[in-house]
mmCIF file with all atom_site columns, C-alpha atoms and ligand atoms in Angstrom:
data_model
loop_
_atom_site.group_PDB
_atom_site.id
_atom_site.type_symbol
_atom_site.label_atom_id
_atom_site.label_alt_id
_atom_site.label_comp_id
_atom_site.label_asym_id
_atom_site.label_entity_id
_atom_site.label_seq_id
_atom_site.pdbx_PDB_ins_code
_atom_site.Cartn_x
_atom_site.Cartn_y
_atom_site.Cartn_z
_atom_site.occupancy
_atom_site.B_iso_or_equiv
_atom_site.pdbx_formal_charge
_atom_site.auth_seq_id
_atom_site.auth_comp_id
_atom_site.auth_asym_id
_atom_site.auth_atom_id
_atom_site.pdbx_PDB_model_num
ATOM   1   C  CA  . MET A 1 1   ? 147.603 126.419 68.375  1.00 47.00 ? 627 MET A CA  1
ATOM   2   C  CA  . THR A 1 2   ? 148.596 124.129 71.082  1.00 46.00 ? 628 THR A CA  1
ATOM   3   C  CA  . THR A 1 3   ? 146.281 123.305 73.903  1.00 45.00 ? 629 THR A CA  1
ATOM   4   C  CA  . GLU A 1 4   ? 148.327 123.253 77.217  1.00 47.00 ? 630 GLU A CA  1
ATOM   5   C  CA  . LYS A 1 5   ? 147.631 120.976 79.888  1.00 48.00 ? 631 LYS A CA  1
ATOM   6   C  CA  . THR A 1 6   ? 148.030 122.994 83.069  1.00 50.00 ? 632 THR A CA  1
ATOM   7   C  CA  . GLY A 1 7   ? 145.983 122.132 86.056  1.00 49.00 ? 633 GLY A CA  1
ATOM   8   C  CA  . ALA A 1 8   ? 142.793 122.884 84.042  1.00 53.00 ? 634 ALA A CA  1
ATOM   9   C  CA  . GLY A 1 9   ? 139.706 121.362 85.199  1.00 65.00 ? 635 GLY A CA  1
ATOM   10  C  CA  . GLN A 1 10  ? 140.319 122.012 89.053  1.00 78.00 ? 636 GLN A CA  1
ATOM   11  C  CA  . ALA A 1 11  ? 137.586 123.804 90.895  1.00 86.00 ? 637 ALA A CA  1
ATOM   12  C  CA  . MET A 1 12  ? 138.650 126.915 92.769  1.00 87.00 ? 638 MET A CA  1
ATOM   13  C  CA  . HIS A 1 13  ? 136.653 127.658 95.827  1.00 91.00 ? 639 HIS A CA  1
ATOM   14  C  CA  . GLY A 1 14  ? 133.975 125.375 94.639  1.00 92.00 ? 640 GLY A CA  1
ATOM   15  C  CA  . VAL A 1 15  ? 133.600 127.095 91.387  1.00 94.00 ? 641 VAL A CA  1
ATOM   16  C  CA  . GLU A 1 16  ? 134.568 125.325 88.108  1.00 94.00 ? 642 GLU A CA  1
ATOM   17  C  CA  . PRO A 1 17  ? 137.061 126.861 85.746  1.00 93.00 ? 643 PRO A CA  1
ATOM   18  C  CA  . TYR A 1 18  ? 135.692 129.084 83.172  1.00 95.00 ? 644 TYR A CA  1
ATOM   19  C  CA  . GLN A 1 19  ? 135.082 127.443 79.725  1.00 93.00 ? 645 GLN A CA  1
ATOM   20  C  CA  . GLU A 1 20  ? 135.272 130.280 77.070  1.00 91.00 ? 646 GLU A CA  1
ATOM   21  C  CA  . THR A 1 21  ? 133.796 129.605 73.752  1.00 93.00 ? 647 THR A CA  1
ATOM   22  C  CA  . ARG A 1 22  ? 135.622 130.413 70.486  1.00 93.00 ? 648 ARG A CA  1
ATOM   23  C  CA  . GLY A 1 23  ? 135.641 134.085 69.666  1.00 93.00 ? 649 GLY A CA  1
ATOM   24  C  CA  . GLU A 1 24  ? 134.067 135.096 73.098  1.00 95.00 ? 650 GLU A CA  1
ATOM   25  C  CA  . GLU A 1 25  ? 134.673 138.752 74.045  1.00 96.00 ? 651 GLU A CA  1
ATOM   26  C  CA  . TYR A 1 26  ? 137.166 139.258 76.911  1.00 97.00 ? 652 TYR A CA  1
ATOM   27  C  CA  . MET A 1 27  ? 135.530 140.042 80.030  1.00 97.00 ? 653 MET A CA  1
ATOM   28  C  CA  . GLY A 1 28  ? 132.159 140.085 78.388  1.00 97.00 ? 654 GLY A CA  1
ATOM   29  C  CA  . ALA A 1 29  ? 129.095 139.410 80.500  1.00 97.00 ? 655 ALA A CA  1
ATOM   30  C  CA  . PRO A 1 30  ? 129.503 135.717 80.990  1.00 97.00 ? 656 PRO A CA  1
ATOM   31  C  CA  . MET A 1 31  ? 133.032 135.967 81.901  1.00 97.00 ? 657 MET A CA  1
ATOM   32  C  CA  . ALA A 1 32  ? 132.389 138.655 84.361  1.00 98.00 ? 658 ALA A CA  1
ATOM   33  C  CA  . LYS A 1 33  ? 129.703 136.976 85.988  1.00 97.00 ? 659 LYS A CA  1
ATOM   34  C  CA  . HIS A 1 34  ? 132.194 133.930 86.440  1.00 98.00 ? 660 HIS A CA  1
ATOM   35  C  CA  . PHE A 1 35  ? 134.723 135.956 88.156  1.00 98.00 ? 661 PHE A CA  1
ATOM   36  C  CA  . THR A 1 36  ? 132.046 137.357 90.437  1.00 98.00 ? 662 THR A CA  1
ATOM   37  C  CA  . THR A 1 37  ? 130.909 133.994 91.256  1.00 98.00 ? 663 THR A CA  1
ATOM   38  C  CA  . LEU A 1 38  ? 134.401 132.828 92.033  1.00 97.00 ? 664 LEU A CA  1
ATOM   39  C  CA  . LEU A 1 39  ? 135.438 135.917 94.107  1.00 98.00 ? 665 LEU A CA  1
ATOM   40  C  CA  . GLY A 1 40  ? 132.018 135.726 95.975  1.00 98.00 ? 666 GLY A CA  1
ATOM   41  C  CA  . ALA A 1 41  ? 132.641 132.056 96.753  1.00 97.00 ? 667 ALA A CA  1
ATOM   42  C  CA  . TRP A 1 42  ? 136.292 132.967 98.074  1.00 97.00 ? 668 TRP A CA  1
ATOM   43  C  CA  . LYS A 1 43  ? 134.879 135.851 100.134 1.00 97.00 ? 669 LYS A CA  1
ATOM   44  C  CA  . GLN A 1 44  ? 132.419 133.313 101.651 1.00 97.00 ? 670 GLN A CA  1
ATOM   45  C  CA  . GLU A 1 45  ? 135.149 130.839 102.489 1.00 96.00 ? 671 GLU A CA  1
ATOM   46  C  CA  . VAL A 1 46  ? 137.471 133.603 103.865 1.00 97.00 ? 672 VAL A CA  1
ATOM   47  C  CA  . MET A 1 47  ? 134.872 134.961 106.022 1.00 97.00 ? 673 MET A CA  1
ATOM   48  C  CA  . SER A 1 48  ? 133.741 131.606 107.438 1.00 96.00 ? 674 SER A CA  1
ATOM   49  C  CA  . SER A 1 49  ? 137.255 130.795 108.690 1.00 95.00 ? 675 SER A CA  1
ATOM   50  C  CA  . ALA A 1 50  ? 138.218 131.083 112.316 1.00 95.00 ? 676 ALA A CA  1
ATOM   51  C  CA  . ALA A 1 51  ? 140.282 134.056 111.657 1.00 95.00 ? 677 ALA A CA  1
ATOM   52  C  CA  . PRO A 1 52  ? 138.883 136.000 108.657 1.00 96.00 ? 678 PRO A CA  1
ATOM   53  C  CA  . ASP A 1 53  ? 141.638 137.676 106.898 1.00 97.00 ? 679 ASP A CA  1
ATOM   54  C  CA  . ALA A 1 54  ? 140.357 141.368 106.810 1.00 97.00 ? 680 ALA A CA  1
ATOM   55  C  CA  . LYS A 1 55  ? 143.019 142.550 104.278 1.00 97.00 ? 681 LYS A CA  1
ATOM   56  C  CA  . LEU A 1 56  ? 142.148 139.792 101.900 1.00 98.00 ? 682 LEU A CA  1
ATOM   57  C  CA  . ILE A 1 57  ? 138.431 140.261 102.111 1.00 98.00 ? 683 ILE A CA  1
ATOM   58  C  CA  . GLU A 1 58  ? 139.065 144.069 101.341 1.00 98.00 ? 684 GLU A CA  1
ATOM   59  C  CA  . LYS A 1 59  ? 141.032 142.757 98.333  1.00 98.00 ? 685 LYS A CA  1
ATOM   60  C  CA  . ILE A 1 60  ? 138.455 140.674 97.134  1.00 98.00 ? 686 ILE A CA  1
ATOM   61  C  CA  . ASP A 1 61  ? 136.011 143.413 97.494  1.00 98.00 ? 687 ASP A CA  1
ATOM   62  C  CA  . LYS A 1 62  ? 138.042 145.639 95.547  1.00 98.00 ? 688 LYS A CA  1
ATOM   63  C  CA  . SER A 1 63  ? 138.321 143.028 92.706  1.00 98.00 ? 689 SER A CA  1
ATOM   64  C  CA  . MET A 1 64  ? 134.459 142.644 92.743  1.00 98.00 ? 690 MET A CA  1
ATOM   65  C  CA  . GLN A 1 65  ? 133.894 146.406 92.398  1.00 98.00 ? 691 GLN A CA  1
ATOM   66  C  CA  . LYS A 1 66  ? 136.203 146.265 89.572  1.00 98.00 ? 692 LYS A CA  1
ATOM   67  C  CA  . ILE A 1 67  ? 134.352 143.774 87.754  1.00 98.00 ? 693 ILE A CA  1
ATOM   68  C  CA  . LYS A 1 68  ? 131.084 146.105 88.343  1.00 97.00 ? 694 LYS A CA  1
ATOM   69  C  CA  . ASP A 1 69  ? 133.221 149.112 87.006  1.00 97.00 ? 695 ASP A CA  1
ATOM   70  C  CA  . GLU A 1 70  ? 134.250 146.966 83.913  1.00 96.00 ? 696 GLU A CA  1
ATOM   71  C  CA  . GLU A 1 71  ? 137.883 147.613 84.947  1.00 96.00 ? 697 GLU A CA  1
ATOM   72  C  CA  . TYR A 1 72  ? 138.615 143.826 86.143  1.00 98.00 ? 698 TYR A CA  1
ATOM   73  C  CA  . GLY A 1 73  ? 140.822 141.674 84.141  1.00 98.00 ? 699 GLY A CA  1
ATOM   74  C  CA  . TRP A 1 74  ? 143.397 144.449 82.405  1.00 98.00 ? 700 TRP A CA  1
ATOM   75  C  CA  . CYS A 1 75  ? 147.038 145.499 83.874  1.00 97.00 ? 701 CYS A CA  1
ATOM   76  C  CA  . ASP A 1 76  ? 146.653 148.478 85.921  1.00 95.00 ? 702 ASP A CA  1
ATOM   77  C  CA  . SER A 1 77  ? 149.882 149.728 84.585  1.00 96.00 ? 703 SER A CA  1
ATOM   78  C  CA  . CYS A 1 78  ? 149.948 149.051 80.963  1.00 97.00 ? 704 CYS A CA  1
ATOM   79  C  CA  . GLY A 1 79  ? 146.568 148.028 80.065  1.00 97.00 ? 705 GLY A CA  1
ATOM   80  C  CA  . LEU A 1 80  ? 147.248 144.572 78.801  1.00 97.00 ? 706 LEU A CA  1
ATOM   81  C  CA  . GLU A 1 81  ? 144.755 141.710 79.052  1.00 97.00 ? 707 GLU A CA  1
ATOM   82  C  CA  . LEU A 1 82  ? 145.906 139.712 82.092  1.00 97.00 ? 708 LEU A CA  1
ATOM   83  C  CA  . GLY A 1 83  ? 144.219 136.518 80.582  1.00 95.00 ? 709 GLY A CA  1
ATOM   84  C  CA  . LEU A 1 84  ? 141.738 134.132 81.894  1.00 95.00 ? 710 LEU A CA  1
ATOM   85  C  CA  . ARG A 1 85  ? 144.223 131.694 82.942  1.00 92.00 ? 711 ARG A CA  1
ATOM   86  C  CA  . GLN A 1 86  ? 146.315 134.234 84.951  1.00 93.00 ? 712 GLN A CA  1
ATOM   87  C  CA  . LEU A 1 87  ? 142.972 135.307 86.594  1.00 96.00 ? 713 LEU A CA  1
ATOM   88  C  CA  . GLU A 1 88  ? 141.779 131.783 87.517  1.00 95.00 ? 714 GLU A CA  1
ATOM   89  C  CA  . GLU A 1 89  ? 144.932 131.117 89.417  1.00 93.00 ? 715 GLU A CA  1
ATOM   90  C  CA  . HIS A 1 90  ? 145.300 134.769 90.647  1.00 95.00 ? 716 HIS A CA  1
ATOM   91  C  CA  . PRO A 1 91  ? 141.810 136.309 90.711  1.00 97.00 ? 717 PRO A CA  1
ATOM   92  C  CA  . LEU A 1 92  ? 143.318 139.496 92.587  1.00 97.00 ? 718 LEU A CA  1
ATOM   93  C  CA  . SER A 1 93  ? 146.027 139.988 89.863  1.00 96.00 ? 719 SER A CA  1
ATOM   94  C  CA  . GLU A 1 94  ? 146.136 143.571 88.977  1.00 96.00 ? 720 GLU A CA  1
ATOM   95  C  CA  . LEU A 1 95  ? 149.356 143.665 86.899  1.00 96.00 ? 721 LEU A CA  1
ATOM   96  C  CA  . CYS A 1 96  ? 150.575 141.471 84.060  1.00 95.00 ? 722 CYS A CA  1
ATOM   97  C  CA  . PHE A 1 97  ? 153.824 139.385 84.595  1.00 92.00 ? 723 PHE A CA  1
ATOM   98  C  CA  . ASP A 1 98  ? 155.976 142.354 83.025  1.00 95.00 ? 724 ASP A CA  1
ATOM   99  C  CA  . CYS A 1 99  ? 154.593 145.003 85.012  1.00 97.00 ? 725 CYS A CA  1
ATOM   100 C  CA  . LYS A 1 100 ? 154.739 142.967 88.057  1.00 94.00 ? 726 LYS A CA  1
ATOM   101 C  CA  . GLU A 1 101 ? 158.493 142.138 87.674  1.00 95.00 ? 727 GLU A CA  1
ATOM   102 C  CA  . ILE A 1 102 ? 159.001 145.959 87.419  1.00 95.00 ? 728 ILE A CA  1
ATOM   103 C  CA  . ALA A 1 103 ? 157.018 146.872 90.344  1.00 94.00 ? 729 ALA A CA  1
ATOM   104 C  CA  . GLU A 1 104 ? 158.794 144.044 92.442  1.00 94.00 ? 730 GLU A CA  1
ATOM   105 C  CA  . LYS A 1 105 ? 162.292 145.325 91.189  1.00 94.00 ? 731 LYS A CA  1
ATOM   106 C  CA  . LYS A 1 106 ? 161.246 148.998 92.182  1.00 90.00 ? 732 LYS A CA  1
ATOM   107 C  CA  . GLU A 1 107 ? 160.138 147.870 95.666  1.00 88.00 ? 733 GLU A CA  1
ATOM   108 C  CA  . LYS A 1 108 ? 163.278 146.259 96.172  1.00 87.00 ? 734 LYS A CA  1
ATOM   109 C  CA  . THR A 1 109 ? 165.275 149.357 95.426  1.00 83.00 ? 735 THR A CA  1
ATOM   110 C  CA  . VAL A 1 110 ? 162.812 151.579 97.256  1.00 73.00 ? 736 VAL A CA  1
ATOM   111 C  CA  . GLY A 1 111 ? 163.040 149.442 100.050 1.00 63.00 ? 737 GLY A CA  1
ATOM   112 C  CA  . LYS A 1 112 ? 166.586 150.176 100.503 1.00 58.00 ? 738 LYS A CA  1
ATOM   113 C  CA  . GLY A 1 113 ? 166.103 153.732 101.082 1.00 54.00 ? 739 GLY A CA  1
HETATM 114 ZN ZN1 . LIG B 2 .   ? 151.276 145.670 82.373  1.00 62.74 ? 907 LIG B ZN1 1
#
């Protein structure tokens, strides 16, 4: 096991990164609560800006709903865990890296039609 030093420790939207405890259940209650707080803080930030991005707010709402439905944190396509670090950096992630790549390739191909 190696401990990677990425930008960890940086607060996102005023919320400190989640410190998981060893053996903790993925997207258990404490983790779900953290992302609800993070998304809520982000939403407040967006809404208090001069020109709130309605689409972004909608996406944040959708993610918050997914937490409630216990569907947040897994790839929409293959069901793989997105992982805590990916979600900290991209809280609106819905696809894992592999599926995202495939989706983007598809989009390009479809876009040509
Ligand atoms: Zn996937």
